[in-house]
Amino acid sequence: MRHFTNVHDLGDLHLALQEALEIKKDRTKYVELGRNKTLLMVFFNSSLRTRLSTQKAAMNLGMNVIVLDVNQGAWKLETERGVIMDGDKSEHLLEAIPVMGCYCDVIGVRSFARFESREDDYSEKIITQFIQYSGRPVFSMEAATGHPLQSFADWITIEEHKTKERPKVVLTWAPHPKALPQAVPNSFAQWMVAVGYDVVITHPEGYELDERFTKGATIEYDQMKAFEGADFIYAKNWSAASPENYGQILSKDMDWTVSSRQMAVTDNAYFMHCLPVRRNMIVTDDVIEGPRSLVIPEAANREISATVVLKKILENL
Ligand code: CP
């Protein structure tokens, strides 16, 4: 594997799952693979889990790690071509990217949707330029429209907990005070369909995700109906994704907050969220603290998904 930006880059998914379970039993089994190789992690946005788990994954593989927080201490970067750079941005991404490539063997990039233009966000302008101009393998640590390392970890977690061959997995929208990107729900829907689960997506009207990610899932606007018989509930907020309403908040309806009321109609479902989560907006305290909450095991599996992805990239260097 050269680059990793979505589920289809991983190759045989079931082999990847076997590798994940093997690595979970012996995290440093491939510690020689990354010896004298350097990972550069570039953050345009904040992170707790991705930063720690990806760095730990690189350490599992014996790699050196450099972390660059673009907004803290680096030159302010211009990302638009053709701009007369007479403002506060001192360096252009088109020089910065190949320079970053000089100092490392692999690059991870976190760059969220900016909500300035749907076209820019959905063309994945930033990570695409890293792929084009760095000369290095590049993997997503959450880009504008996808967060595949998270979805891989979510999949491992479901496989570890499922009791049915083909569980019913429900992705539910939940309210949030700020406009959030569609990266996590897009990737989650795409990944869950790709592995063959029964996938239902529920949200208020106006929150339809791009069909490129949801094809194969059932859309159900009635949240209670969607939850009936579910084995896994995955909650997430996202802002409107359609060209007309892109990046807008259309609803803050607290009836959509996941609580014991909705969980009662599931088949004793597990609760999942990628974190960070706003309690009593997305999910009530009792559900996230309850015995069926998987939010911590999901976060723990981020180390495993990142180790598998880095291993596959290193094997192809
Ligand atoms: N889930 C996730 O990506 O967490 P961070 O934003 O803290 O990295």
Short mmCIF file of C-alpha atoms and ligand atoms in Angstrom, two decimals:
data_model
loop_
_atom_site.label_atom_id
_atom_site.label_comp_id
_atom_site.label_asym_id
_atom_site.label_seq_id
_atom_site.Cartn_x
_atom_site.Cartn_y
_atom_site.Cartn_z
CA MET A 1 0.00 0.00 0.00
CA ARG A 2 1.41 3.42 -0.98
CA HIS A 3 -1.21 5.87 0.38
CA PHE A 4 -4.12 5.39 2.79
CA THR A 5 -7.11 7.70 2.50
CA ASN A 6 -10.08 5.29 2.49
CA VAL A 7 -11.17 1.69 3.07
CA HIS A 8 -10.41 0.64 -0.50
CA ASP A 9 -6.68 1.40 -0.11
CA LEU A 10 -6.27 -1.36 2.47
CA GLY A 11 -6.61 -4.28 0.04
CA ASP A 12 -8.03 -7.54 1.42
CA LEU A 13 -10.05 -6.38 4.43
CA HIS A 14 -10.23 -9.74 6.13
CA LEU A 15 -6.47 -10.17 5.91
CA ALA A 16 -6.12 -6.67 7.41
CA LEU A 17 -8.43 -7.70 10.26
CA GLN A 18 -6.34 -10.83 10.91
CA GLU A 19 -3.22 -8.65 10.98
CA ALA A 20 -4.91 -6.28 13.43
CA LEU A 21 -5.83 -9.12 15.80
CA GLU A 22 -2.32 -10.59 15.51
CA ILE A 23 -0.71 -7.18 16.25
CA LYS A 24 -3.05 -6.68 19.20
CA LYS A 25 -1.59 -9.83 20.79
CA ASP A 26 2.02 -8.74 20.13
CA ARG A 27 2.22 -5.01 19.37
CA THR A 28 5.98 -4.88 18.78
CA LYS A 29 6.23 -8.02 16.62
CA TYR A 30 7.32 -5.89 13.63
CA VAL A 31 9.58 -3.50 15.58
CA GLU A 32 12.46 -3.97 13.09
CA LEU A 33 10.33 -2.93 10.10
CA GLY A 34 10.52 0.79 10.81
CA ARG A 35 14.08 0.92 12.14
CA ASN A 36 15.78 4.15 10.89
CA LYS A 37 12.57 5.27 9.19
CA THR A 38 10.91 8.54 10.16
CA LEU A 39 7.22 9.35 10.37
CA LEU A 40 6.22 13.02 10.10
CA MET A 41 2.79 13.76 11.56
CA VAL A 42 1.39 17.07 10.27
CA PHE A 43 -1.54 18.57 12.17
CA PHE A 44 -3.58 21.44 10.75
CA ASN A 45 -6.17 20.73 13.50
CA SER A 46 -6.27 19.62 17.12
CA SER A 47 -6.14 15.98 18.22
CA LEU A 48 -5.81 13.81 21.29
CA ARG A 49 -6.41 10.20 20.15
CA THR A 50 -4.95 10.41 16.65
CA ARG A 51 -1.79 12.10 17.88
CA LEU A 52 -1.13 9.62 20.69
CA SER A 53 -2.27 6.42 19.00
CA THR A 54 -0.42 7.08 15.73
CA GLN A 55 2.78 8.00 17.54
CA LYS A 56 2.47 4.82 19.63
CA ALA A 57 1.85 2.80 16.46
CA ALA A 58 5.04 4.22 14.91
CA MET A 59 6.95 3.33 18.09
CA ASN A 60 5.54 -0.22 17.91
CA LEU A 61 7.18 -0.45 14.48
CA GLY A 62 10.50 1.03 15.64
CA MET A 63 10.07 4.34 13.77
CA ASN A 64 11.29 7.80 14.69
CA VAL A 65 8.52 10.39 14.89
CA ILE A 66 8.42 14.13 14.19
CA VAL A 67 5.22 16.07 14.95
CA LEU A 68 4.45 19.39 13.26
CA ASP A 69 1.55 21.49 14.54
CA VAL A 70 1.15 23.83 11.60
CA ASN A 71 -0.70 26.45 13.66
CA GLN A 72 1.83 26.49 16.50
CA GLY A 73 5.30 27.68 15.63
CA ALA A 74 5.40 27.03 11.87
CA TRP A 75 5.08 29.74 9.23
CA LYS A 76 1.49 30.52 8.40
CA LEU A 77 0.73 28.65 5.17
CA GLU A 78 -1.01 29.84 2.03
CA THR A 79 -2.93 27.02 0.37
CA GLU A 80 -4.42 28.78 -2.69
CA ARG A 81 -2.38 28.90 -5.88
CA GLY A 82 -2.20 32.25 -7.71
CA VAL A 83 -2.62 34.38 -4.59
CA ILE A 84 -0.44 37.52 -4.24
CA MET A 85 1.11 36.71 -0.89
CA ASP A 86 1.06 40.21 0.62
CA GLY A 87 -0.90 39.18 3.73
CA ASP A 88 0.04 37.34 6.91
CA LYS A 89 0.92 34.02 5.24
CA SER A 90 4.69 33.68 4.82
CA GLU A 91 5.01 30.35 3.05
CA HIS A 92 3.11 28.48 0.35
CA LEU A 93 2.03 24.88 0.81
CA LEU A 94 3.59 24.10 -2.58
CA GLU A 95 7.08 24.71 -1.15
CA ALA A 96 6.31 23.53 2.37
CA ILE A 97 5.09 20.08 1.29
CA PRO A 98 8.20 18.97 -0.67
CA VAL A 99 10.41 20.41 2.09
CA MET A 100 8.54 18.30 4.67
CA GLY A 101 9.10 15.29 2.40
CA CYS A 102 12.88 15.84 2.62
CA TYR A 103 12.95 15.02 6.33
CA CYS A 104 10.90 11.83 6.56
CA ASP A 105 9.90 8.55 4.95
CA VAL A 106 6.14 8.60 5.62
CA ILE A 107 3.71 11.50 6.23
CA GLY A 108 0.43 11.49 8.17
CA VAL A 109 -1.83 14.50 7.62
CA ARG A 110 -4.74 15.85 9.64
CA SER A 111 -6.65 18.54 7.78
CA PHE A 112 -10.36 19.02 8.50
CA ALA A 113 -13.05 20.42 6.24
CA ARG A 114 -12.89 24.21 6.27
CA PHE A 115 -16.49 24.80 5.15
CA GLU A 116 -15.31 27.59 2.83
CA SER A 117 -16.24 25.60 -0.25
CA ARG A 118 -17.88 22.19 -0.58
CA GLU A 119 -15.97 21.66 -3.81
CA ASP A 120 -12.60 22.26 -2.10
CA ASP A 121 -13.46 20.05 0.86
CA TYR A 122 -14.87 17.21 -1.25
CA SER A 123 -11.87 17.35 -3.64
CA GLU A 124 -9.64 16.78 -0.56
CA LYS A 125 -7.45 19.64 -1.70
CA ILE A 126 -4.92 19.50 1.16
CA ILE A 127 -4.18 15.78 1.46
CA THR A 128 -4.24 15.43 -2.33
CA GLN A 129 -1.46 18.01 -2.57
CA PHE A 130 0.59 16.12 0.02
CA ILE A 131 0.19 12.98 -2.12
CA GLN A 132 1.17 14.91 -5.27
CA TYR A 133 4.09 16.97 -4.01
CA SER A 134 5.72 15.31 -0.97
CA GLY A 135 7.29 12.37 -2.81
CA ARG A 136 6.35 10.22 0.23
CA PRO A 137 3.60 7.78 1.14
CA VAL A 138 0.81 9.76 2.80
CA PHE A 139 -1.95 8.57 5.10
CA SER A 140 -5.00 10.36 6.43
CA MET A 141 -5.19 11.21 10.11
CA GLU A 142 -8.63 12.70 9.28
CA ALA A 143 -9.09 14.69 6.14
CA ALA A 144 -11.97 16.87 4.95
CA THR A 145 -14.31 14.02 4.02
CA GLY A 146 -12.94 10.90 5.69
CA HIS A 147 -11.38 9.47 8.83
CA PRO A 148 -10.41 5.93 7.81
CA LEU A 149 -8.07 5.18 10.73
CA GLN A 150 -11.06 5.75 13.02
CA SER A 151 -13.37 3.53 10.97
CA PHE A 152 -10.80 0.74 10.85
CA ALA A 153 -10.57 0.89 14.67
CA ASP A 154 -14.39 0.93 14.89
CA TRP A 155 -14.56 -2.16 12.69
CA ILE A 156 -12.01 -4.04 14.81
CA THR A 157 -14.07 -3.12 17.90
CA ILE A 158 -17.32 -4.38 16.38
CA GLU A 159 -15.67 -7.63 15.27
CA GLU A 160 -14.43 -8.15 18.84
CA HIS A 161 -17.91 -7.65 20.31
CA LYS A 162 -20.43 -8.91 17.75
CA THR A 163 -22.46 -12.06 18.45
CA LYS A 164 -24.09 -12.26 14.99
CA GLU A 165 -22.33 -12.85 11.68
CA ARG A 166 -24.03 -9.78 10.16
CA PRO A 167 -24.93 -7.33 12.94
CA LYS A 168 -27.31 -4.42 12.50
CA VAL A 169 -25.18 -1.28 12.80
CA VAL A 170 -26.97 2.07 13.10
CA LEU A 171 -25.24 5.38 12.45
CA THR A 172 -27.29 8.11 14.10
CA TRP A 173 -27.01 11.88 13.82
CA ALA A 174 -27.14 13.67 17.19
CA PRO A 175 -27.24 17.39 18.07
CA HIS A 176 -24.17 19.57 18.62
CA PRO A 177 -23.68 23.32 19.12
CA LYS A 178 -21.07 23.73 16.34
CA ALA A 179 -20.97 22.76 12.66
CA LEU A 180 -18.93 19.56 12.37
CA PRO A 181 -17.47 17.88 9.26
CA GLN A 182 -18.87 14.74 7.65
CA ALA A 183 -15.52 12.90 7.76
CA VAL A 184 -16.33 10.41 10.52
CA PRO A 185 -19.87 9.49 9.38
CA ASN A 186 -18.75 9.28 5.72
CA SER A 187 -15.91 6.88 6.51
CA PHE A 188 -17.94 4.88 9.02
CA ALA A 189 -20.80 4.34 6.56
CA GLN A 190 -18.43 3.44 3.73
CA TRP A 191 -16.44 1.01 5.88
CA MET A 192 -19.45 -0.73 7.44
CA VAL A 193 -21.04 -1.27 4.02
CA ALA A 194 -17.70 -2.53 2.62
CA VAL A 195 -17.46 -5.23 5.31
CA GLY A 196 -21.02 -6.38 4.65
CA TYR A 197 -22.91 -5.36 7.80
CA ASP A 198 -26.60 -4.43 7.82
CA VAL A 199 -26.13 -0.64 7.90
CA VAL A 200 -28.89 1.86 8.73
CA ILE A 201 -28.28 5.62 8.81
CA THR A 202 -30.73 7.86 10.66
CA HIS A 203 -30.82 11.66 10.73
CA PRO A 204 -33.27 14.55 10.39
CA GLU A 205 -34.19 15.48 6.81
CA GLY A 206 -31.57 17.76 5.28
CA TYR A 207 -28.59 15.84 6.71
CA GLU A 208 -28.18 13.38 3.84
CA LEU A 209 -24.55 12.29 3.41
CA ASP A 210 -22.92 11.93 0.01
CA GLU A 211 -24.02 8.74 -1.75
CA ARG A 212 -20.39 7.93 -2.56
CA PHE A 213 -20.09 6.95 1.10
CA THR A 214 -23.58 5.67 1.94
CA LYS A 215 -24.37 3.50 -1.10
CA GLY A 216 -25.58 0.14 0.23
CA ALA A 217 -26.91 1.55 3.53
CA THR A 218 -30.59 2.09 4.37
CA ILE A 219 -31.64 5.67 5.22
CA GLU A 220 -34.37 5.90 7.89
CA TYR A 221 -35.58 9.33 9.06
CA ASP A 222 -37.43 7.90 12.10
CA GLN A 223 -34.70 7.43 14.73
CA MET A 224 -36.76 5.11 16.98
CA LYS A 225 -37.60 2.88 14.01
CA ALA A 226 -33.92 2.81 12.98
CA PHE A 227 -32.86 1.71 16.48
CA GLU A 228 -35.27 -1.26 16.62
CA GLY A 229 -33.27 -4.50 16.94
CA ALA A 230 -29.91 -2.74 16.49
CA ASP A 231 -26.73 -4.45 17.71
CA PHE A 232 -24.47 -1.38 17.56
CA ILE A 233 -25.39 2.31 17.78
CA TYR A 234 -22.78 4.73 16.43
CA ALA A 235 -23.60 8.35 17.28
CA LYS A 236 -22.09 11.38 15.59
CA ASN A 237 -23.02 14.90 14.73
CA TRP A 238 -22.41 16.28 11.26
CA SER A 239 -23.49 19.45 9.54
CA ALA A 240 -25.59 19.48 6.37
CA ALA A 241 -23.67 17.99 3.44
CA SER A 242 -25.78 18.94 0.40
CA PRO A 243 -24.51 21.66 -2.00
CA GLU A 244 -27.41 23.96 -0.96
CA ASN A 245 -26.86 23.75 2.81
CA TYR A 246 -23.24 22.65 3.06
CA GLY A 247 -21.70 23.24 6.52
CA GLN A 248 -24.94 24.60 8.03
CA ILE A 249 -26.67 23.54 11.24
CA LEU A 250 -30.28 22.75 10.34
CA SER A 251 -31.35 21.22 13.66
CA LYS A 252 -30.42 21.11 17.32
CA ASP A 253 -33.33 18.85 18.20
CA MET A 254 -32.43 17.30 21.58
CA ASP A 255 -34.90 14.46 20.96
CA TRP A 256 -32.07 13.00 18.85
CA THR A 257 -29.66 12.83 21.83
CA VAL A 258 -29.00 9.12 22.40
CA SER A 259 -30.52 8.09 25.73
CA SER A 260 -31.93 5.01 27.42
CA ARG A 261 -35.27 5.79 25.67
CA GLN A 262 -33.83 4.90 22.24
CA MET A 263 -31.42 2.22 23.54
CA ALA A 264 -34.43 0.35 25.04
CA VAL A 265 -35.72 -0.65 21.59
CA THR A 266 -32.37 -2.06 20.41
CA ASP A 267 -31.21 -5.66 20.82
CA ASN A 268 -29.18 -4.65 23.90
CA ALA A 269 -26.95 -2.66 21.55
CA TYR A 270 -23.48 -1.44 22.24
CA PHE A 271 -22.98 2.33 22.14
CA MET A 272 -20.12 3.77 20.08
CA HIS A 273 -18.67 7.24 19.42
CA CYS A 274 -15.26 8.24 18.04
CA LEU A 275 -14.65 10.89 20.78
CA PRO A 276 -14.31 13.67 21.73
CA VAL A 277 -18.00 13.71 22.65
CA ARG A 278 -20.25 16.39 24.12
CA ARG A 279 -22.16 14.65 26.90
CA ASN A 280 -25.90 15.26 27.12
CA MET A 281 -25.85 16.71 23.59
CA ILE A 282 -24.77 13.60 21.65
CA VAL A 283 -25.38 11.00 24.39
CA THR A 284 -26.60 11.00 27.96
CA ASP A 285 -24.24 10.30 30.87
CA ASP A 286 -25.92 6.99 31.74
CA VAL A 287 -25.52 5.56 28.23
CA ILE A 288 -21.88 6.57 27.74
CA GLU A 289 -20.99 5.37 31.23
CA GLY A 290 -23.10 2.21 30.94
CA PRO A 291 -21.89 -1.38 30.57
CA ARG A 292 -22.60 -1.43 26.81
CA SER A 293 -20.49 1.64 26.01
CA LEU A 294 -17.50 0.88 23.76
CA VAL A 295 -16.02 4.36 23.51
CA ILE A 296 -12.81 3.45 25.35
CA PRO A 297 -12.13 0.13 23.50
CA GLU A 298 -12.66 1.99 20.19
CA ALA A 299 -10.09 4.60 21.18
CA ALA A 300 -7.70 1.84 22.29
CA ASN A 301 -8.04 0.17 18.90
CA ARG A 302 -6.80 3.34 17.19
CA GLU A 303 -3.29 2.18 18.08
CA ILE A 304 -3.98 -1.13 16.36
CA SER A 305 -5.49 0.32 13.18
CA ALA A 306 -2.60 2.78 12.87
CA THR A 307 -0.02 0.02 13.42
CA VAL A 308 -1.54 -2.09 10.61
CA VAL A 309 -1.68 0.87 8.22
CA LEU A 310 1.90 1.96 8.94
CA LYS A 311 3.12 -1.64 8.65
CA LYS A 312 1.56 -1.96 5.20
CA ILE A 313 3.11 1.34 4.09
CA LEU A 314 6.55 0.37 5.45
CA GLU A 315 6.40 -3.01 3.67
CA ASN A 316 5.96 -1.13 0.39
CA LEU A 317 8.75 1.46 0.85
N1 CP B 1 -11.40 10.30 17.27
C1 CP B 1 -10.36 11.15 17.03
O1 CP B 1 -9.86 11.24 15.91
O2 CP B 1 -9.93 11.83 18.11
P1 CP B 1 -8.93 13.08 18.07
O3 CP B 1 -9.64 14.17 17.28
O4 CP B 1 -8.71 13.45 19.49
O5 CP B 1 -7.68 12.66 17.37
#
